[in-house]
């Protein structure tokens, strides 16, 4: 909503509003501007005694945004990840082989189960909106999982030289990044 300030203060006048391109932007009698389609328009406020002010408006398409429920790089096999778009009526397309997704890729309808190491890429598409940026998430799938922790989650330990204990569901072996 545009709110013009009239000087000198205290002067009483009525203001009429107009737009140079109603198909791009409309304006109400109170100065509320509504984008109608992409493009440019000039909004003008005119006082009853002939003074006026202009405002240049550019209307663009909004952009779809997408998010993912799990951004951990290493996940246990069988982990489910969910994709979400805003607006929620946008369609999400994805690939699991690291290629760029398009409207010809797999349409997302339900959570995706991660059972192997992969790169998930997704894009949100909706008519009247710009496509989302491509979301990219690499997953390393593992059968290793934590089955016990001491002290328990949320327990603070303030003793010096305390060594926490973590038990996994299988033996851990030195890998290529062992020294790091």
Short mmCIF file of C-alpha atoms in Angstrom, two decimals, residues 10-123:
data_model
loop_
_atom_site.label_atom_id
_atom_site.label_comp_id
_atom_site.label_asym_id
_atom_site.label_seq_id
_atom_site.Cartn_x
_atom_site.Cartn_y
_atom_site.Cartn_z
CA UNK A 10 -2.61 19.62 8.00
CA UNK A 11 -3.69 20.47 4.44
CA UNK A 12 -6.86 18.67 3.46
CA UNK A 13 -7.04 17.13 -0.01
CA UNK A 14 -8.38 14.04 -1.70
CA UNK A 15 -6.14 11.68 -3.61
CA UNK A 16 -7.00 9.75 -6.75
CA UNK A 17 -4.93 6.80 -7.97
CA UNK A 18 -4.14 5.51 -11.45
CA UNK A 19 -1.91 2.97 -13.16
CA UNK A 20 -0.24 3.15 -16.55
CA UNK A 21 -0.79 -0.56 -17.19
CA UNK A 22 -3.74 -2.27 -15.47
CA UNK A 23 -2.72 -5.70 -16.87
CA UNK A 24 0.58 -5.46 -14.92
CA UNK A 25 -0.49 -3.68 -11.70
CA UNK A 26 -3.83 -2.43 -10.45
CA UNK A 27 -4.30 0.17 -7.71
CA UNK A 28 -7.27 0.65 -5.38
CA UNK A 29 -8.76 3.94 -4.21
CA UNK A 30 -6.72 3.60 -0.99
CA UNK A 31 -3.37 3.14 -2.78
CA UNK A 32 -3.10 -0.65 -2.47
CA UNK A 33 -1.11 -1.98 -5.45
CA UNK A 34 -1.68 -5.54 -6.67
CA UNK A 35 0.61 -7.28 -9.16
CA UNK A 36 -1.39 -8.86 -11.97
CA UNK A 37 1.31 -10.12 -14.37
CA UNK A 38 5.01 -9.67 -15.14
CA UNK A 39 6.03 -6.26 -16.41
CA UNK A 40 6.42 -2.60 -15.47
CA UNK A 41 3.83 0.00 -14.57
CA UNK A 42 3.74 3.54 -13.21
CA UNK A 43 1.39 4.24 -10.31
CA UNK A 44 0.31 7.86 -9.92
CA UNK A 45 -1.27 9.62 -6.95
CA UNK A 46 -2.95 12.95 -7.78
CA UNK A 47 -4.29 15.46 -5.27
CA UNK A 48 -7.55 17.34 -5.85
CA UNK A 49 -5.58 20.52 -6.57
CA UNK A 50 -3.44 18.91 -9.33
CA UNK A 51 -0.23 17.90 -7.55
CA UNK A 52 0.99 14.39 -8.22
CA UNK A 53 3.63 11.82 -7.36
CA UNK A 54 4.64 8.68 -9.25
CA UNK A 55 5.96 5.31 -8.24
CA UNK A 56 7.53 2.86 -10.68
CA UNK A 57 6.54 -0.77 -10.11
CA UNK A 58 8.15 -3.92 -11.52
CA UNK A 59 6.17 -7.14 -11.13
CA UNK A 60 8.03 -10.44 -11.45
CA UNK A 61 7.14 -14.06 -10.99
CA UNK A 62 7.70 -15.47 -7.51
CA UNK A 63 10.13 -18.37 -7.20
CA UNK A 64 9.31 -21.88 -5.96
CA UNK A 65 11.46 -22.98 -3.02
CA UNK A 66 12.10 -26.56 -1.93
CA UNK A 67 13.58 -28.14 1.17
CA UNK A 68 14.63 -31.59 2.33
CA UNK A 69 13.98 -33.25 5.71
CA UNK A 70 17.41 -34.82 6.23
CA UNK A 71 20.69 -33.09 5.39
CA UNK A 72 23.01 -35.56 7.14
CA UNK A 73 25.67 -36.79 4.72
CA UNK A 74 25.87 -40.29 6.26
CA UNK A 75 22.63 -42.09 6.97
CA UNK A 76 21.65 -45.63 7.99
CA UNK A 77 20.22 -47.78 5.19
CA UNK A 78 16.47 -47.41 4.99
CA UNK A 79 16.45 -43.73 6.00
CA UNK A 80 13.47 -41.91 4.51
CA UNK A 81 13.81 -38.31 3.31
CA UNK A 82 10.95 -36.01 2.47
CA UNK A 83 10.89 -33.10 0.03
CA UNK A 84 8.68 -30.05 0.53
CA UNK A 85 7.83 -27.20 -1.84
CA UNK A 86 6.54 -23.69 -1.26
CA UNK A 87 3.95 -23.10 -2.53
CA UNK A 88 2.79 -26.58 -1.59
CA UNK A 89 0.95 -26.96 -4.91
CA UNK A 90 4.26 -26.94 -6.83
CA UNK A 91 5.41 -30.22 -8.31
CA UNK A 92 8.81 -31.61 -7.35
CA UNK A 93 10.89 -33.66 -9.78
CA UNK A 94 14.02 -35.52 -8.71
CA UNK A 95 16.91 -37.74 -9.78
CA UNK A 96 19.02 -40.12 -7.69
CA UNK A 97 22.00 -40.42 -10.04
CA UNK A 98 23.31 -36.87 -9.67
CA UNK A 99 21.95 -35.64 -13.02
CA UNK A 100 20.07 -32.34 -13.24
CA UNK A 101 16.31 -32.86 -12.72
CA UNK A 102 13.75 -31.58 -15.24
CA UNK A 103 9.98 -31.86 -15.68
CA UNK A 104 10.72 -35.23 -17.36
CA UNK A 105 12.42 -36.62 -14.23
CA UNK A 106 10.67 -38.71 -11.55
CA UNK A 107 7.71 -36.88 -9.99
CA UNK A 108 7.98 -36.79 -6.18
CA UNK A 109 4.88 -38.23 -4.50
CA UNK A 110 6.13 -39.76 -1.24
CA UNK A 111 9.27 -39.98 0.89
CA UNK A 112 12.41 -41.39 -0.73
CA UNK A 113 14.16 -44.35 0.94
CA UNK A 114 17.96 -44.18 0.96
CA UNK A 115 19.40 -47.72 0.68
CA UNK A 116 22.65 -46.91 -1.12
CA UNK A 117 25.08 -44.05 -1.52
CA UNK A 118 23.69 -41.54 -4.01
CA UNK A 119 23.25 -37.89 -4.94
CA UNK A 120 19.65 -36.69 -4.81
CA UNK A 121 18.82 -33.62 -6.91
CA UNK A 122 15.39 -31.99 -7.03
CA UNK A 123 13.62 -29.02 -8.60
#
